[in-house]
Amino acid sequence: MLVHARSAACVALTVAFTLGAGSWSASAQDKVAYPHKAVTLVTHSSPGGGSDVFLRDMTKYLKRYIDADFVVENVSGGSGAKAMAHLAKQKADGSVFYATTPTYIYTSHMSALDTNYSALEPLVNVFYDPAVIYTRADAPFKTLKDVIDKAKSARSAWGAANPGSLERITLEQLKKATGASTAAVVTSEGGGETMINVLNGTLDIAVGELQELRSQLEGKQVRVLAVLADERLSQLPDVPTAKEGGIDLVVRKFRGLAGPKGLPDDVTSAWDAAIQKVLADPEYKAYYEAAGLVPAFIPHKDYVTFINTFAEEQKELLSEVGVIKK
Amino acid sequence: MDRDLACGLIGTAIALAYLNAAADIPTSALGDTVGAAGVPHLLGYALAAVSVAFVAQRAIALARGKAAEARTGGVFDDPVPAFASAAGTVLICAAFVFLLEPVGYLPAVAFLIFALCVYQRVAINARLALIATGGAFALWLLFAVLLSVRMPAGIWAEMI
Amino acid sequence: MDAVLTSISMLGTTMIVPMAILGMTWGIFGGALPGISPSITMALLLPFTYTMDPVSAIVLLASTYIGAEYGGSIPAILIRTPGTNASAATMIDGYEMKKQGKAGEALGISLQASTVGNVIGIVCLILFTAPLSQLALAFKPTSYFALGILGLSVIVSVSEGSLFKGVIAALIGLMIATIGTDPVTGVGRFTYGQADLLTGVPLILIMVGLFAVGEVLEQIATKDDGTVRSDLVTRLKWPSWTVQKKTWRANLIGSGIGVFCGIMPGAGGTVASFMAYSEARRFSKTPEEFGKGSDEGIAAPEAANNADAGVGLIPLLSFGIPASNSTAILLGGFLIHGLIPGPVLFSKDPTLLYGLFTGLLVASAALVPVAFLTLSSSIWLVNRPKPLLMAFILALVFSGAYSINNSVFDLGLVLAAGVLGFGMRFFGMPMLPTILGLVLGYMIEANYRRSLVISGGDNAIFLEDPIAVGFLAVAALFLIGSIVREVRKRRRIKIEREAVI
């Protein structure tokens, strides 16, 4: 719905999550010491959106490993632009962080902003959201190659959720890598419209996150043709990666944290330790695996390089396909 | 000046300004056959055409001397005081918008209510001051407390 | 039969009834505040649902959703401030009636229409989820484009007075809709690096500015002695039989269009209520009353946005796809409890579905008594002396506008839209075309261009979609019909005038 999708909602919810804390109690020495009592985690998603759910779920378990309380704050608007501007103004003392996704890099590249991704310091990565290519359950395609072959000889439309997004560029890369240059890449606002158009056959395939597809996979309404990751997913052991099919396409849709520039060492090392612990928590592990997330811990010292490399690569790709000028 | 004629001229001016701004829309190689600037250009030319046609129709009617001016009635029959009054209201609102973040939500809203009432010739007295502060407090309770909107704290931030 | 018995027993054994009433009340309250959209109203409750059992949580959120869709009409009628986007259509005739001193009647008509819309929407949801979900899949980008054109085709007939002014007003609305990120290429248009403009101008800001702020500017400029008030509101008046005989058709047209738009994930309540307003006018025996305080003009959009709300759950329940921000929050409510809505969930555990349906019915039954209570305080508030009322309307409007994005920039936009609204009134320009352009512009452009991307630039793709062909044909008929009517009317006036001379 265009009106809703465009008017970003913004609400601050300051609720301490107590769910689950009663069933499990950590002894004090298991917890990583932290210089702040309360930590604010900012997301550009509206309540109920991707990063919002990620943060709220993670903080439930994070409290077992970091000696602090967590508050999630939604600073929506401008596809992350407002959240970045907000974060850059905060003190770099470890009391406030921002949930990173490729969106904030893309917004920085696509729009001439005063404050962009380079104003923030990447802290640590937590997950990859594995990207998959899917089609409707009764589609004639059995493999990604079938779709590519069709696209070379007939009209074939492929869907990505948003116009200036990693998914969009992924499909452009797929076109380039396979020579299916006539395939049409159709974007919409959000995954819902794309899904409807896959189900009704307007789109042959679409790229999406495993998370968003859970309901349709369960209901056997869609079929995953390929996984855009280095390895097969534990949730979909029978689905090959694009690499196995000879297409070298890997998407790293990361979910992590970043803070204002100049984070102190005791803060970064506390997070390095705590994220490893939280990812190993059996209860959380069961939860995030069911949700379709792949743990991908990247420590602080490597995450800065990771984000910068990612940003440079994407800038290169965007200017290659002509979306932005160098 | 004839009101409809002015309306058409303003429409033309908006169309030209819009087309001028639309010229800056970046092109993208991912673009479709229409392009990001396609629809804006179409709308701009359409508005220009309709407005010019409106002006022409009005001018011809006026020249023939049989065009009655469109009256909207009410306050607009005497435009000068109406516009002057509206400009005053807009100025008060603009002052509120500028004040909101520096001074904070409560004082800014109290100011807005107080100033607008005074502007409408409500007598300045303790009752009005009470209504303005009480009203601001009620709205603050509604939005900031009940609905947890982060209203600007302004000068209150240092005091707490 | 089993389902009915299970549902009835759930009334006594679960928290459905209190949750439905609580949600309804909270929803009306949130919906009535401008800027607090139905989805924000729901999101505020989300954290509290973590610790509830799933049925209570879902019923609470869903009742809030339908309550908020009604709540928007209260300030729309009383102070010309749409509380939600969809209620802007109710406002057109609702506020006219208020000015005529008939606010009580207007509130009664909107309350009855909301109830009718709710019940029809929920019954469709309960009985026809499967066939309607198949229909939802029939709509392609080409169909959405054609639906938008059909919506715009009423511009000629709603431009009273001057066709030129109507078209200029519509084009201004369409132009405002082009601000923001381009739907196909993703580049910024008219954004100038402003973070606040990247996702476009929020519709509610423009509507609140054009109508509420514009109205306040005009009211303050109007000199009166303040002793005689013709528009005092006394109390809510349930529509009499004479009124009901007039509005039943509008109620049904509205509900029908609401159901229709509800199953289309790309349309939604705002499109539904404006389409309903135009169609009710088209099929009315007294179309000339529209815009001047028509009973039907209140009933149709109000029935439509409430029917849309109920049916809007179908894409979520049958495909797990949220069709709007509000249903996205409801999806969040499911996910929090580890439930993934979709066909599998409900065949595994139908009690959840029965609970939801029962809760929605309880909430619609609770709407009338809850609204009666809420309205008495609202009525007291709007009967304060005019200067105070005007000052508080602006304070409320700015508070609401700020809470959308916590942005002072948005307040500037509201004020600018208010100046535009004042100017448009001065020139006697109709507002409805501007709003139609704003509501439909993005949908038309995005889907037109998407269709062409799919076809590789070939316009023939619109002829391949029978739904699009149907919509476009109807739009063309209406457009020609209204132009012919307009020309005949002009000629008649001219002949009459010459006869007088």
CSV table of N, CA, C and O in Angstrom, one decimal, chain C residues 48-104:
chain,number,residue,atom,x,y,z
C,48,PHE,N,3.6,-4.9,24.9
C,48,PHE,CA,2.7,-5.5,26.0
C,48,PHE,C,2.2,-6.8,25.6
C,48,PHE,O,1.8,-7.6,26.5
C,49,THR,N,2.2,-7.1,24.3
C,49,THR,CA,1.7,-8.4,23.9
C,49,THR,C,2.7,-9.5,24.0
C,49,THR,O,2.3,-10.7,23.9
C,50,TYR,N,4.0,-9.2,24.3
C,50,TYR,CA,5.0,-10.2,24.5
C,50,TYR,C,4.6,-11.3,25.5
C,50,TYR,O,4.8,-12.5,25.3
C,51,THR,N,4.0,-10.8,26.6
C,51,THR,CA,3.7,-11.7,27.7
C,51,THR,C,2.3,-12.3,27.7
C,51,THR,O,2.0,-13.0,28.5
C,52,MET,N,1.5,-11.9,26.7
C,52,MET,CA,0.1,-12.4,26.6
C,52,MET,C,0.1,-13.7,25.9
C,52,MET,O,1.1,-14.1,25.2
C,53,ASP,N,-1.0,-14.4,26.0
C,53,ASP,CA,-1.1,-15.6,25.2
C,53,ASP,C,-1.5,-15.2,23.8
C,53,ASP,O,-2.0,-14.1,23.6
C,54,PRO,N,-1.1,-16.0,22.8
C,54,PRO,CA,-1.2,-15.5,21.4
C,54,PRO,C,-2.6,-15.0,21.0
C,54,PRO,O,-2.7,-14.0,20.4
C,55,VAL,N,-3.7,-15.7,21.4
C,55,VAL,CA,-5.0,-15.3,21.0
C,55,VAL,C,-5.3,-13.9,21.5
C,55,VAL,O,-5.8,-13.0,20.8
C,56,SER,N,-5.1,-13.6,22.8
C,56,SER,CA,-5.3,-12.3,23.4
C,56,SER,C,-4.5,-11.3,22.6
C,56,SER,O,-5.0,-10.2,22.3
C,57,ALA,N,-3.2,-11.6,22.4
C,57,ALA,CA,-2.4,-10.6,21.7
C,57,ALA,C,-2.9,-10.2,20.3
C,57,ALA,O,-3.0,-9.1,20.0
C,58,ILE,N,-3.3,-11.2,19.6
C,58,ILE,CA,-3.7,-11.0,18.2
C,58,ILE,C,-5.0,-10.2,18.2
C,58,ILE,O,-5.3,-9.3,17.4
C,59,VAL,N,-6.0,-10.6,19.1
C,59,VAL,CA,-7.3,-10.0,19.2
C,59,VAL,C,-7.1,-8.5,19.6
C,59,VAL,O,-7.7,-7.6,19.0
C,60,LEU,N,-6.2,-8.3,20.5
C,60,LEU,CA,-5.9,-6.9,21.0
C,60,LEU,C,-5.4,-6.0,19.8
C,60,LEU,O,-5.9,-4.9,19.5
C,61,LEU,N,-4.5,-6.6,19.1
C,61,LEU,CA,-3.9,-5.8,18.0
C,61,LEU,C,-4.9,-5.6,16.8
C,61,LEU,O,-5.0,-4.5,16.3
C,62,ALA,N,-5.6,-6.6,16.5
C,62,ALA,CA,-6.6,-6.5,15.4
C,62,ALA,C,-7.7,-5.6,15.7
C,62,ALA,O,-8.2,-4.8,14.9
C,63,SER,N,-8.2,-5.6,17.0
C,63,SER,CA,-9.3,-4.7,17.4
C,63,SER,C,-8.8,-3.3,17.4
C,63,SER,O,-9.5,-2.3,17.0
C,64,THR,N,-7.5,-3.0,17.8
C,64,THR,CA,-6.9,-1.7,17.7
C,64,THR,C,-7.0,-1.2,16.3
C,64,THR,O,-7.3,0.0,16.0
C,65,TYR,N,-6.6,-2.1,15.4
C,65,TYR,CA,-6.5,-1.8,13.9
C,65,TYR,C,-7.9,-1.3,13.4
C,65,TYR,O,-8.0,-0.2,12.8
C,66,ILE,N,-9.0,-2.1,13.7
C,66,ILE,CA,-10.3,-1.6,13.2
C,66,ILE,C,-10.8,-0.4,13.9
C,66,ILE,O,-11.5,0.5,13.4
C,67,GLY,N,-10.5,-0.3,15.2
C,67,GLY,CA,-10.9,0.9,16.0
C,67,GLY,C,-10.2,2.2,15.4
C,67,GLY,O,-10.9,3.2,15.3
C,68,ALA,N,-8.9,2.1,15.1
C,68,ALA,CA,-8.2,3.2,14.6
C,68,ALA,C,-8.8,3.7,13.3
C,68,ALA,O,-8.8,4.9,13.0
C,69,GLU,N,-9.2,2.7,12.4
C,69,GLU,CA,-9.8,3.1,11.1
C,69,GLU,C,-11.0,3.9,11.3
C,69,GLU,O,-11.4,4.8,10.5
C,70,TYR,N,-11.8,3.6,12.4
C,70,TYR,CA,-13.0,4.4,12.7
C,70,TYR,C,-12.6,5.8,13.3
C,70,TYR,O,-13.1,6.8,12.9
C,71,GLY,N,-11.7,5.7,14.3
C,71,GLY,CA,-11.3,6.9,15.1
C,71,GLY,C,-11.0,8.1,14.2
C,71,GLY,O,-11.3,9.3,14.6
C,72,GLY,N,-10.3,7.9,13.1
C,72,GLY,CA,-9.9,9.0,12.3
C,72,GLY,C,-11.0,9.9,11.8
C,72,GLY,O,-10.8,11.1,11.6
C,73,SER,N,-12.2,9.4,11.8
C,73,SER,CA,-13.3,10.2,11.3
C,73,SER,C,-13.8,11.2,12.3
C,73,SER,O,-14.5,12.2,11.9
C,74,ILE,N,-13.5,11.0,13.6
C,74,ILE,CA,-14.0,12.0,14.6
C,74,ILE,C,-13.5,13.4,14.4
C,74,ILE,O,-14.2,14.3,14.2
C,75,PRO,N,-12.1,13.5,14.4
C,75,PRO,CA,-11.6,14.9,14.2
C,75,PRO,C,-11.9,15.4,12.8
C,75,PRO,O,-11.9,16.6,12.5
C,76,ALA,N,-12.0,14.4,11.8
C,76,ALA,CA,-12.3,14.8,10.4
C,76,ALA,C,-13.6,15.6,10.4
C,76,ALA,O,-13.7,16.6,9.8
C,77,ILE,N,-14.6,15.1,11.1
C,77,ILE,CA,-15.9,15.7,11.1
C,77,ILE,C,-15.9,17.0,12.0
C,77,ILE,O,-16.4,18.0,11.6
C,78,LEU,N,-15.3,16.9,13.1
C,78,LEU,CA,-15.4,17.9,14.1
C,78,LEU,C,-14.5,19.1,13.8
C,78,LEU,O,-14.9,20.3,14.0
C,79,ILE,N,-13.3,18.9,13.5
C,79,ILE,CA,-12.3,20.0,13.3
C,79,ILE,C,-11.6,20.0,12.0
C,79,ILE,O,-10.6,20.6,11.8
C,80,ARG,N,-12.2,19.3,11.0
C,80,ARG,CA,-11.6,19.3,9.6
C,80,ARG,C,-10.1,18.8,9.7
C,80,ARG,O,-9.3,19.3,8.9
C,81,THR,N,-9.8,17.9,10.6
C,81,THR,CA,-8.4,17.4,10.7
C,81,THR,C,-8.5,15.9,10.5
C,81,THR,O,-9.0,15.2,11.4
C,82,PRO,N,-8.1,15.3,9.4
C,82,PRO,CA,-8.2,13.9,9.2
C,82,PRO,C,-7.3,13.2,10.2
C,82,PRO,O,-6.1,13.5,10.2
C,83,GLY,N,-7.8,12.3,11.0
C,83,GLY,CA,-7.0,11.6,12.0
C,83,GLY,C,-6.2,10.5,11.3
C,83,GLY,O,-5.1,10.2,11.7
C,84,THR,N,-6.7,9.9,10.2
C,84,THR,CA,-6.0,9.0,9.4
C,84,THR,C,-6.1,9.4,8.0
C,84,THR,O,-7.0,10.2,7.7
C,85,ASN,N,-5.2,8.8,7.1
C,85,ASN,CA,-5.3,9.2,5.7
C,85,ASN,C,-6.7,8.9,5.2
C,85,ASN,O,-7.3,9.7,4.4
C,86,ALA,N,-7.2,7.7,5.5
C,86,ALA,CA,-8.5,7.3,4.9
C,86,ALA,C,-9.6,8.2,5.3
C,86,ALA,O,-10.6,8.4,4.5
C,87,SER,N,-9.6,8.8,6.5
C,87,SER,CA,-10.7,9.6,6.9
C,87,SER,C,-10.8,10.9,6.2
C,87,SER,O,-11.8,11.7,6.4
C,88,ALA,N,-9.8,11.3,5.4
C,88,ALA,CA,-9.9,12.6,4.7
C,88,ALA,C,-11.1,12.6,3.7
C,88,ALA,O,-11.7,13.6,3.5
C,89,ALA,N,-11.5,11.4,3.2
C,89,ALA,CA,-12.7,11.4,2.4
C,89,ALA,C,-14.0,11.6,3.2
C,89,ALA,O,-14.9,12.3,2.7
C,90,THR,N,-14.0,11.1,4.4
C,90,THR,CA,-15.2,11.3,5.2
C,90,THR,C,-15.3,12.8,5.6
C,90,THR,O,-16.4,13.3,5.8
C,91,MET,N,-14.1,13.4,5.7
C,91,MET,CA,-14.1,14.8,6.1
C,91,MET,C,-14.8,15.8,5.2
C,91,MET,O,-15.4,16.7,5.6
C,92,ILE,N,-14.8,15.5,3.9
C,92,ILE,CA,-15.3,16.4,2.9
C,92,ILE,C,-16.7,16.8,3.3
C,92,ILE,O,-17.0,18.0,3.4
C,93,ASP,N,-17.6,15.9,3.3
C,93,ASP,CA,-19.0,16.2,3.7
C,93,ASP,C,-19.2,16.2,5.2
C,93,ASP,O,-20.1,17.0,5.6
C,94,GLY,N,-18.4,15.5,5.9
C,94,GLY,CA,-18.7,15.5,7.4
C,94,GLY,C,-18.5,16.9,8.0
C,94,GLY,O,-19.3,17.4,8.7
C,95,TYR,N,-17.4,17.6,7.5
C,95,TYR,CA,-17.2,18.9,8.1
C,95,TYR,C,-18.2,19.9,7.6
C,95,TYR,O,-18.6,20.8,8.3
C,96,GLU,N,-18.6,19.7,6.3
C,96,GLU,CA,-19.7,20.6,5.8
C,96,GLU,C,-20.9,20.5,6.7
C,96,GLU,O,-21.6,21.5,7.0
C,97,MET,N,-21.3,19.3,7.1
C,97,MET,CA,-22.4,19.1,7.9
C,97,MET,C,-22.2,19.8,9.3
C,97,MET,O,-23.1,20.3,9.9
C,98,LYS,N,-21.0,19.6,9.8
C,98,LYS,CA,-20.7,20.3,11.1
C,98,LYS,C,-20.9,21.8,11.0
C,98,LYS,O,-21.5,22.4,11.9
C,99,LYS,N,-20.5,22.4,9.9
C,99,LYS,CA,-20.7,23.8,9.7
C,99,LYS,C,-22.1,24.2,9.7
C,99,LYS,O,-22.5,25.3,10.0
C,100,GLN,N,-23.0,23.2,9.2
C,100,GLN,CA,-24.4,23.5,9.2
C,100,GLN,C,-25.1,23.2,10.5
C,100,GLN,O,-26.3,23.2,10.6
C,101,GLY,N,-24.2,22.9,11.5
C,101,GLY,CA,-24.8,22.6,12.8
C,101,GLY,C,-25.3,21.2,12.9
C,101,GLY,O,-26.1,20.9,13.8
C,102,LYS,N,-24.9,20.3,12.0
C,102,LYS,CA,-25.4,18.9,12.0
C,102,LYS,C,-24.3,17.9,12.3
C,102,LYS,O,-24.3,16.8,11.8
C,103,ALA,N,-23.4,18.3,13.2
C,103,ALA,CA,-22.3,17.4,13.5
C,103,ALA,C,-22.8,16.1,14.1
C,103,ALA,O,-22.2,15.0,13.9
C,104,GLY,N,-23.8,16.2,15.0
C,104,GLY,CA,-24.3,15.0,15.6
C,104,GLY,C,-24.8,14.0,14.6
C,104,GLY,O,-24.5,12.8,14.7
